[in-house]
Tab-separated table of C-alpha atoms and ligand atoms in Angstrom:
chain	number	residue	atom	x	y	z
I	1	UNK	CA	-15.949	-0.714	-23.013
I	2	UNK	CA	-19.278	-0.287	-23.636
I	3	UNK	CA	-21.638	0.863	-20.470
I	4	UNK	CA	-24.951	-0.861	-19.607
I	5	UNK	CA	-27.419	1.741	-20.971
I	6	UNK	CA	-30.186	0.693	-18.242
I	7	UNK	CA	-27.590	1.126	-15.227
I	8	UNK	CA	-28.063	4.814	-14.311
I	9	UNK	CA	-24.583	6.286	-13.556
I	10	UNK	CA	-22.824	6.867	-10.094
I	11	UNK	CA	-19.696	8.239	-8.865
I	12	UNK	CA	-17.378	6.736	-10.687
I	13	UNK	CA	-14.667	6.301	-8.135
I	14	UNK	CA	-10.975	4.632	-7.789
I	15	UNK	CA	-9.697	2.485	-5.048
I	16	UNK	CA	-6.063	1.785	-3.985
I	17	UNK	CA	-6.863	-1.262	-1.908
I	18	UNK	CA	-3.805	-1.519	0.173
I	19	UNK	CA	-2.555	-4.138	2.836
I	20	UNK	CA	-2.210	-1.227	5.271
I	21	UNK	CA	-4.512	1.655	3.545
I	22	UNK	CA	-7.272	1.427	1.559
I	23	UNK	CA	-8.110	5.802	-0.128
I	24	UNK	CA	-10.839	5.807	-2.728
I	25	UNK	CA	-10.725	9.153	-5.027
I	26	UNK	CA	-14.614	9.718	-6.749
I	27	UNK	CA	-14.122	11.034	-9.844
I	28	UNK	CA	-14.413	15.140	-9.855
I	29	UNK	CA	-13.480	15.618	-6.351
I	30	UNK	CA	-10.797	13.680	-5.500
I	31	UNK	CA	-9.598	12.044	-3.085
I	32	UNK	CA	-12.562	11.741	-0.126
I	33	UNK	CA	-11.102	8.563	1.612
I	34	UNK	CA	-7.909	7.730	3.333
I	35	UNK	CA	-8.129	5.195	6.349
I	36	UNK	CA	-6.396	2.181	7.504
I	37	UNK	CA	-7.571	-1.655	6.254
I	38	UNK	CA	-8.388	-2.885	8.987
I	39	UNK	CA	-11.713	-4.204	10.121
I	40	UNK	CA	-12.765	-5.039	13.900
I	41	UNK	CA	-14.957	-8.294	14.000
I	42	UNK	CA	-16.946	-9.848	17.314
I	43	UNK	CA	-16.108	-12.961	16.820
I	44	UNK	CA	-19.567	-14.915	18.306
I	45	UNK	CA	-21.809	-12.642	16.472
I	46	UNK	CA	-19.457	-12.381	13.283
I	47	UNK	CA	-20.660	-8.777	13.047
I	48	UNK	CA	-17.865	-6.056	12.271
I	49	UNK	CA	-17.881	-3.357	15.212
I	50	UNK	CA	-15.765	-0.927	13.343
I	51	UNK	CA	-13.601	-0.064	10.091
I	52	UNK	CA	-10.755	1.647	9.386
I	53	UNK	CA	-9.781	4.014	11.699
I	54	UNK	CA	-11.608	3.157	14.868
I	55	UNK	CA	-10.761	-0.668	14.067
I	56	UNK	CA	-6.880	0.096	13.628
I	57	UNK	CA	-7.238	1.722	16.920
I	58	UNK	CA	-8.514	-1.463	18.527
I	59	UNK	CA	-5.382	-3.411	17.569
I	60	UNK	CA	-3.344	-5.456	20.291
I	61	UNK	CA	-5.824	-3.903	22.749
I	62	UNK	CA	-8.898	-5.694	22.076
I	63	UNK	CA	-10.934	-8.059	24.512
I	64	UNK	CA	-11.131	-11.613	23.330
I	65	UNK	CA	-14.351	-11.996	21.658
I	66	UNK	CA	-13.536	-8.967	19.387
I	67	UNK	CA	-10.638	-9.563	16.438
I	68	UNK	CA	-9.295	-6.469	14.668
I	69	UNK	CA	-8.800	-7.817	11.096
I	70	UNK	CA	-6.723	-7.295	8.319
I	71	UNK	CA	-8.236	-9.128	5.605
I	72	UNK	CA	-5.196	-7.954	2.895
I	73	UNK	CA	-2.011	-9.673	3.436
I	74	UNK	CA	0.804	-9.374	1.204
I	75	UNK	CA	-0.981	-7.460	-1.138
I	76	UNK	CA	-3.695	-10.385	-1.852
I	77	UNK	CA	-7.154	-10.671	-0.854
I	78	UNK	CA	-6.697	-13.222	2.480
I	79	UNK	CA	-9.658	-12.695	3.408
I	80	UNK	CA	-12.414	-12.607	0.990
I	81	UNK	CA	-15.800	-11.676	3.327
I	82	UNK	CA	-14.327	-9.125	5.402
I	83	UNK	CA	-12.563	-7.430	2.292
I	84	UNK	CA	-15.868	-7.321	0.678
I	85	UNK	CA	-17.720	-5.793	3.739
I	86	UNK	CA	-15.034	-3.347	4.329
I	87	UNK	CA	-14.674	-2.549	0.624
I	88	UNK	CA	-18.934	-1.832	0.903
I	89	UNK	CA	-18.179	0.743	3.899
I	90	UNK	CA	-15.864	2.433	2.732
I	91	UNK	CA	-17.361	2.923	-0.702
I	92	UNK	CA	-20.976	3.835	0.982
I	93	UNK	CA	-19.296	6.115	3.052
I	94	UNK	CA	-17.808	8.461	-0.226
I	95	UNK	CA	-21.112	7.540	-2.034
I	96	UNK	CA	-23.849	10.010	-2.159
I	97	UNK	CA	-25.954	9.125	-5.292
I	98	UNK	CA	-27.069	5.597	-3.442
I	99	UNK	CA	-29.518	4.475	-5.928
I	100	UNK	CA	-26.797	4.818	-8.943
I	101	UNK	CA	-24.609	2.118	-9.295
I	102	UNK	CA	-20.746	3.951	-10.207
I	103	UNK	CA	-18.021	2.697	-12.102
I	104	UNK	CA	-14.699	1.007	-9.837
I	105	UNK	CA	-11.202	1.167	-10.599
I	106	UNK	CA	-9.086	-0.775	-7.942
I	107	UNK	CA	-5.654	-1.212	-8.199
I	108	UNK	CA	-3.970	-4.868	-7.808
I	109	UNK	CA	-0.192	-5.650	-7.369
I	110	UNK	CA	1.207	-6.710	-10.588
I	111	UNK	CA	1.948	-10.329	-9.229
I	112	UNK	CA	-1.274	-10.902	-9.149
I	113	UNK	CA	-2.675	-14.547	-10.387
I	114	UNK	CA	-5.761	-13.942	-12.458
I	115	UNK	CA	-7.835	-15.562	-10.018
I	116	UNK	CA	-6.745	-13.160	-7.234
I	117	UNK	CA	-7.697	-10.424	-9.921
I	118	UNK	CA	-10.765	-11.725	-9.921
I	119	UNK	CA	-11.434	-12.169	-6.666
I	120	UNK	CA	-10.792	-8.370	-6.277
I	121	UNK	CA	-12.801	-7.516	-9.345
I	122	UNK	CA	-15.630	-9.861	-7.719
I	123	UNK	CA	-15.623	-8.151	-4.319
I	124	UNK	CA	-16.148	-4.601	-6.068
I	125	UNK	CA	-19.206	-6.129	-7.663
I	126	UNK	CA	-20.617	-7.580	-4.448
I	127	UNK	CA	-20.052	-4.029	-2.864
I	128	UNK	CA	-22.099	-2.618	-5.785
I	129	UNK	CA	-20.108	-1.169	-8.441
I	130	UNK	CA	-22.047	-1.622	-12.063
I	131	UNK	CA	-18.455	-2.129	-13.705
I	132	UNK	CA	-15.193	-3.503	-11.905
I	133	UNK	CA	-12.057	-2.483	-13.366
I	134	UNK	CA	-8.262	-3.573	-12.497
I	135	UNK	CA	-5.296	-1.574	-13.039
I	136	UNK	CA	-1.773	-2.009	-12.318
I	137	UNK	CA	-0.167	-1.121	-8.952
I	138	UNK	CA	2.942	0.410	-10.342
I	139	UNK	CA	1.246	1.267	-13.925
I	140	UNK	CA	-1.357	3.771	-11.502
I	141	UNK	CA	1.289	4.407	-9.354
I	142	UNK	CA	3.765	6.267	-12.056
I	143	UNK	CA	0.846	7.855	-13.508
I	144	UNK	CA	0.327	9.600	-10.063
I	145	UNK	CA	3.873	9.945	-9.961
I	146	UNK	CA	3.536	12.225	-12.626
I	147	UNK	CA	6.189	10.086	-14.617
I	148	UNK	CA	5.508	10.207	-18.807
I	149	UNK	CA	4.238	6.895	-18.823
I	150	UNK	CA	3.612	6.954	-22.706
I	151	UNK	CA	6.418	8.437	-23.794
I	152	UNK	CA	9.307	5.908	-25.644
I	153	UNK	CA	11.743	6.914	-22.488
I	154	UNK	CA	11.735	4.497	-19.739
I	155	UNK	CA	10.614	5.075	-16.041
I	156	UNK	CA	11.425	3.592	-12.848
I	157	UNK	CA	8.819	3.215	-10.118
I	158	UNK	CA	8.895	1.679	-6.989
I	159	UNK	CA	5.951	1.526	-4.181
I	160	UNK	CA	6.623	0.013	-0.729
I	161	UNK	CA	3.671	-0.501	1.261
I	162	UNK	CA	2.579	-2.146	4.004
I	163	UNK	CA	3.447	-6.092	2.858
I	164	UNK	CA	4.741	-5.854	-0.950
I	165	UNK	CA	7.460	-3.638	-2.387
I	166	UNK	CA	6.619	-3.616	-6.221
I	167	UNK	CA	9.195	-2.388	-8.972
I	168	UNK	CA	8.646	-1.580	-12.425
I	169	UNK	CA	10.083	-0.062	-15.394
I	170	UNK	CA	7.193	1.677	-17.885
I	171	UNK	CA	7.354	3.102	-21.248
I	172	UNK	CA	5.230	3.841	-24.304
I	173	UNK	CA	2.074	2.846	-22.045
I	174	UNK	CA	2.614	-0.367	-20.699
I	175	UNK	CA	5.117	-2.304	-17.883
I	176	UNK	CA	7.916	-3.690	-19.597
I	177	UNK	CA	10.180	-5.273	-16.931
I	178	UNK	CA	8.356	-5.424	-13.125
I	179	UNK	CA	9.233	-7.279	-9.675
I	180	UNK	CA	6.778	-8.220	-7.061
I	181	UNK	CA	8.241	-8.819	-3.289
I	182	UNK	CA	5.960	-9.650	-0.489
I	183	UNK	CA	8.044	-7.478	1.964
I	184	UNK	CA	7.273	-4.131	2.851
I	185	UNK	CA	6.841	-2.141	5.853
I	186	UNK	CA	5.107	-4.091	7.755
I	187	UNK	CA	7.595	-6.883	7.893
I	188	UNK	CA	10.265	-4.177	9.454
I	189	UNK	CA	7.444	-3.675	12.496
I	190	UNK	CA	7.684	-7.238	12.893
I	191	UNK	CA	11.411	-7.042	13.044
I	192	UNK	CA	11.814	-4.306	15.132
I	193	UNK	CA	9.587	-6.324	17.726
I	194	UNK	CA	11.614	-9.585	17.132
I	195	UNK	CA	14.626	-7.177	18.002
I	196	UNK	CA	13.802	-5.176	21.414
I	197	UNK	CA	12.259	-8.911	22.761
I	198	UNK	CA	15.660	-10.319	21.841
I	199	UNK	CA	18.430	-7.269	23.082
I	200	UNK	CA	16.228	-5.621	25.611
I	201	UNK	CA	13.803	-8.218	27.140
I	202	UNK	CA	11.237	-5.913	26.534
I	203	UNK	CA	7.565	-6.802	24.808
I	204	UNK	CA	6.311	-4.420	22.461
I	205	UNK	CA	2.758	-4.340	20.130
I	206	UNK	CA	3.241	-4.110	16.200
I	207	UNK	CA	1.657	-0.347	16.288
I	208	UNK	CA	4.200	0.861	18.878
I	209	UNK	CA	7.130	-0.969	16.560
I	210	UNK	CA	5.440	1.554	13.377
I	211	UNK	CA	5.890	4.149	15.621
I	212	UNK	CA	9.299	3.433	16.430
I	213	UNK	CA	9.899	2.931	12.389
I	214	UNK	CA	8.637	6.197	11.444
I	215	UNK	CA	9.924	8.358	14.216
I	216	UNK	CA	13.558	7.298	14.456
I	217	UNK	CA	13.533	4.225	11.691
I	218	UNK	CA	16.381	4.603	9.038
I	219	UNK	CA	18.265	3.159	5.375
I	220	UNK	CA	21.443	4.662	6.090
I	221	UNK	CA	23.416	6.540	9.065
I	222	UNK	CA	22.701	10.236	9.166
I	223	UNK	CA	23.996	13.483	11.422
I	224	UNK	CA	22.322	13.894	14.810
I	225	UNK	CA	20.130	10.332	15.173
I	226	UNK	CA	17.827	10.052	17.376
I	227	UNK	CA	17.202	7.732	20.132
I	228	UNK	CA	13.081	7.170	21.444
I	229	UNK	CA	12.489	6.111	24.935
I	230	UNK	CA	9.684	2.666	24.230
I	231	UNK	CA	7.806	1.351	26.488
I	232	UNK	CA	7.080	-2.012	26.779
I	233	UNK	CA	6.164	-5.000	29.235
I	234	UNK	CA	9.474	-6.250	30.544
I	235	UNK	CA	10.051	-10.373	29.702
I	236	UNK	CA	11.688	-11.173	32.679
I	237	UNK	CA	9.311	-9.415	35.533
I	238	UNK	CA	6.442	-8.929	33.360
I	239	UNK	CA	6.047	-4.973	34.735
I	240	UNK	CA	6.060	-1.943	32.327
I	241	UNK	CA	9.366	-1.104	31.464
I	242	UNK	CA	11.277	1.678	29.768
I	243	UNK	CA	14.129	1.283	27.493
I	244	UNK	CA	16.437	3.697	25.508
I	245	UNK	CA	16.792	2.317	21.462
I	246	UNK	CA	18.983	4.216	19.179
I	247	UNK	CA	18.320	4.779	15.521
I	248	UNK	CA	21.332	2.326	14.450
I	249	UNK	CA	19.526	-0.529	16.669
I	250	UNK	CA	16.327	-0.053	14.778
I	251	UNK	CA	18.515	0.344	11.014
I	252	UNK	CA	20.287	-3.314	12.039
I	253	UNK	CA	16.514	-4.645	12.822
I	254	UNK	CA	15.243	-3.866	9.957
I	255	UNK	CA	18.150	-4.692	7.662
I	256	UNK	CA	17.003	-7.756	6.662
I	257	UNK	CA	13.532	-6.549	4.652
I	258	UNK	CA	15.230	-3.577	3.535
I	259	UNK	CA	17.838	-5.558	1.768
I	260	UNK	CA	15.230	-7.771	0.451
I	261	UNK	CA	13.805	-4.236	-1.174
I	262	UNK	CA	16.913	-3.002	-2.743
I	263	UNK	CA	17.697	-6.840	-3.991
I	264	UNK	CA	14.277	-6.338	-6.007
I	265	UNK	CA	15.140	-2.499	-7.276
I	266	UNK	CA	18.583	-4.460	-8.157
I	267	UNK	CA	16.967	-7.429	-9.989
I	268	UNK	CA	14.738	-5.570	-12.000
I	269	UNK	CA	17.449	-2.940	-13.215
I	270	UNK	CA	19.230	-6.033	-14.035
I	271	UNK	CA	16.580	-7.191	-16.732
I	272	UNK	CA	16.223	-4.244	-18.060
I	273	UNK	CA	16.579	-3.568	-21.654
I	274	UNK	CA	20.063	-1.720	-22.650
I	275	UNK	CA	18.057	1.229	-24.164
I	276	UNK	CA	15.731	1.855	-21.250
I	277	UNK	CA	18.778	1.332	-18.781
I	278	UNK	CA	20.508	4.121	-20.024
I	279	UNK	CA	17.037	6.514	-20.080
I	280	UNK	CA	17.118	5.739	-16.248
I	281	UNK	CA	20.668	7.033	-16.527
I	282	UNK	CA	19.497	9.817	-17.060
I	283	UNK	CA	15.903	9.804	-15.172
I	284	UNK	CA	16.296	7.983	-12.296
I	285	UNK	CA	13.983	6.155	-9.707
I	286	UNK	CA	11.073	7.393	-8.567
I	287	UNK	CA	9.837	6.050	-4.904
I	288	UNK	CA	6.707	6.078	-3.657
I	289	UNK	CA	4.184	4.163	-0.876
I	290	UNK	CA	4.217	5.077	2.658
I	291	UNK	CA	7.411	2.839	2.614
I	292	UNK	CA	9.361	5.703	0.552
I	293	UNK	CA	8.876	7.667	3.808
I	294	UNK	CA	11.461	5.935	5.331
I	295	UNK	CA	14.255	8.419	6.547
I	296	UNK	CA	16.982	8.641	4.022
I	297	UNK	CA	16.085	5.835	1.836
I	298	UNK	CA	16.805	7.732	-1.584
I	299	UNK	CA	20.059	7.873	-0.353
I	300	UNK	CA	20.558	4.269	0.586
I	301	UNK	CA	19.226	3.506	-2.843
I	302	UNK	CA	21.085	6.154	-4.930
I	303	UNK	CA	24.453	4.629	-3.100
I	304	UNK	CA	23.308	0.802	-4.066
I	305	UNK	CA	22.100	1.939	-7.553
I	306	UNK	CA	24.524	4.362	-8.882
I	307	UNK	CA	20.853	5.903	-10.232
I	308	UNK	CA	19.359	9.795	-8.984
I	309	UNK	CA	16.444	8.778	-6.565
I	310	UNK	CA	13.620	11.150	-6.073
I	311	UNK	CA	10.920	10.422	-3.839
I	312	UNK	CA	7.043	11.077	-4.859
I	313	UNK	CA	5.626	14.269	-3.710
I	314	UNK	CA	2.663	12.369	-1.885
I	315	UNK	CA	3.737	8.935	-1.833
I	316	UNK	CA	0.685	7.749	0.340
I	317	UNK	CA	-1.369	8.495	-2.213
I	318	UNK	CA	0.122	8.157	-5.806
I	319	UNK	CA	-1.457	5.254	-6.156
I	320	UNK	CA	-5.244	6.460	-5.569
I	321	UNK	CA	-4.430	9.636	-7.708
I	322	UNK	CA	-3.015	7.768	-10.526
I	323	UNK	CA	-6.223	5.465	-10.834
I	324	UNK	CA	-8.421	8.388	-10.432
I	325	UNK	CA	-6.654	10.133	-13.250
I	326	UNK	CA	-7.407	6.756	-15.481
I	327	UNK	CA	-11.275	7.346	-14.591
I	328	UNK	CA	-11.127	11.271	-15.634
I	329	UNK	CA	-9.298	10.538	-19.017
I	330	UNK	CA	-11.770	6.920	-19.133
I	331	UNK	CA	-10.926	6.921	-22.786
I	332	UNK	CA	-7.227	7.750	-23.173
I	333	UNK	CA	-6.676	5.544	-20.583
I	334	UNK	CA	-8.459	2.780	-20.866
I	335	UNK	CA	-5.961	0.857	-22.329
I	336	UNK	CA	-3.954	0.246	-18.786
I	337	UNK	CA	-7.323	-1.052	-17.131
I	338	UNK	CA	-8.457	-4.801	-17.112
I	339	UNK	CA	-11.960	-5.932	-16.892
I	340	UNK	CA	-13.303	-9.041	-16.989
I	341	UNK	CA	-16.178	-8.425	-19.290
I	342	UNK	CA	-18.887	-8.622	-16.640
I	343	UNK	CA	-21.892	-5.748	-17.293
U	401	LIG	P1	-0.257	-0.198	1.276
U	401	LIG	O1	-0.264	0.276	-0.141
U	401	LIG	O2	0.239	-1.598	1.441
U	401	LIG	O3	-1.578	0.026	1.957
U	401	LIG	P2	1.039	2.261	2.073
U	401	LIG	O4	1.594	2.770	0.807
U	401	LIG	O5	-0.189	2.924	2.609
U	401	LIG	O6	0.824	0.679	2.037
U	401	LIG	O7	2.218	2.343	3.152
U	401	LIG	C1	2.042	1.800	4.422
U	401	LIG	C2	3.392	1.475	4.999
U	401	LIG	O8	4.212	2.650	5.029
U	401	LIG	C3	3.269	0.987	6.437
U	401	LIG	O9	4.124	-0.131	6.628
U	401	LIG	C4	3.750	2.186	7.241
U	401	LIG	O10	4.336	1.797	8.465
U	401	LIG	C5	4.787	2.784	6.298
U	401	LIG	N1	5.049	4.199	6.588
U	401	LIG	C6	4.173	5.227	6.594
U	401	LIG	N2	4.776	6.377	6.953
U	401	LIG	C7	6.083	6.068	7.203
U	401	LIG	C8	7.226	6.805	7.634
U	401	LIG	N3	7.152	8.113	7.893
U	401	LIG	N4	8.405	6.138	7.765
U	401	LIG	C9	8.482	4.824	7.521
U	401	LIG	N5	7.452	4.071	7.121
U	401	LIG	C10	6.256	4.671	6.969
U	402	LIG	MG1	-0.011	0.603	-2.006
């Protein structure tokens, strides 16, 4: 891929552009940027008040001329403006050389249409990047995974984030079988709030149903659970009310989108060729994505699967640190990005 010769170099830096988090790793230092994608908008000026953090912060609390955005949904670009201006802050923010214009890797889901891939390429440009490059999801994700992605022997991945769980089987370089689902984590919030309305009366915010999730939130019935005391606003009197909800209430609300998960791990093993089904005999599944955080989901899938399930060391961030590996090693690499030809 030849580089404009005029352009004078930037960070080169790689973005994992994800419904829930967006991190951006700059070549040579890492990973500098980790915060969620969400962007705060008032809505009669159209200006955005805050990103990331301090916008995620505003959510289900905000007054009603301010919005807090997500502009990725499912894994796509929904919203193409505020993507673009929140893709530009984030990416000025890691950026120190601001007159040098640095190469971008972003990662895309591999259901992807090629006009959504261009739509992503097209917002890096806007935010300034001399050369826009695509990469796999799960293709960046094993690498970060550490899994021998070039190597003859099949891997497994599968990353569960915020609204797609994506499964893929990789060897000698390339995806060879791979399943997009848009269901992820956020679609158990959503459930979990669907459930406490319905059994306990009780309102609760999407945030406080992640919290739930994460602190007590399970795949499969373990020793000692848990209960959490939520608080809510109460249906019936409309006061703040207490309840009591016990980690198997919160494992049947979420059943639904979990199943929908292991359905896709299950699909995928199914079209997968003989020889490479019987490497992941032997190597298993990785999983990875905040999603793999899940309490005991290795074990849920290992029992589904009949397959050994080992989850990522940093599954928030495989993603970001598989890309960023692609932009170290540009050249041996370069065969896993996509551009479309734009310098
Ligand atoms: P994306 O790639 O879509 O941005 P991430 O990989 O960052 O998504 O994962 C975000 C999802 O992981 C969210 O739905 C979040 O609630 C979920 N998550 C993060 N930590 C945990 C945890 N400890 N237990 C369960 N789910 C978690
Ligand atoms: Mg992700």
């Amino acid at each position: 891929m030849p580089d404009n010769p005029f352009v004078v170099a930037g960070q080169d830096m790689a973005v994992d552009l994800g419904t829930a988090n967006t991190l951006v790793y700059v070549r040579n230092q890492g990973v500098l940027l980790n915060e969620p994608s969400v962007v705060a908008i008032n809505t009669n000026t159209n200006e955005a008040l805050a990103v990331g953090m301090d916008a995620k912060r505003m959510i289900g609390r905000t007054p009603s001329h301010v919005k807090a955005i997500r502009p990725l949904r499912d894994g796509v670009i929904a919203d193409f403006d505020i993507t673009e201006r929140m893709l530009r802050y984030f990416i000025k923010k890691v950026h120190r050389r601001r007159w040098a214009k640095p190469r971008i890797v972003i990662c895309v889901p591999s259901g992807i249409t090629g006009v959504e891939r261009r739509a992503v390429e097209e917002a890096a440009y806007h935010a300034g990047a001399r050369n826009a490059f695509t990469i796999d999801e799960p293709m960046a994700a094993a690498i970060g995974c550490g899994l021998p992605v070039n190597e003859p022997t099949g891997s497994m991945v599968v990353d569960i984030g915020g609204g797609t769980t994506e499964v893929a089987v990789i060897a000698m370089g390339g995806i060879v079988v791979s399943k997009s689902v848009r269901v992820g984590g956020d679609d158990m919030d959503e459930r979990i709030v669907e459930w406490v309305k319905k059994e306990h009366n009780l309102l609760l915010g999407l945030r406080t149903a992640e919290q739930i999730k994460m602190a007590i939130g399970s795949a499969y019935p373990y020793h000692n659970e848990p209960s959490a005391e939520v608080k809510g606003r109460d249906l019936v009197a409309g006061l703040p009310k207490t309840v009591l909800l016990t980690a198997s209430e919160v494992r049947a609300a979420i059943q639904e989108p979990l199943s929908m998960m292991i359905d896709a791990v299950r699909y995928t093993l199914d079209n997968t060729p003989p020889e490479l089904a019987a490497d992941l005999m032997n190597v298993g599944i990785t999983i990875t994505g905040g999603g793999a955080l899940l309490k005991v989901l290795h074990h849920r899938l290992a029992f589904e699967t009949g397959l050994r399930v080992e989850i990522a060391e940093r599954p928030l961030q495989s993603v970001v640190v598989g890309s960023g590996r692609c932009l170290e090693q540009f050249d041996v690499l370069q065969g896993v990005l996509e551009s479309s030809g734009r310098f």
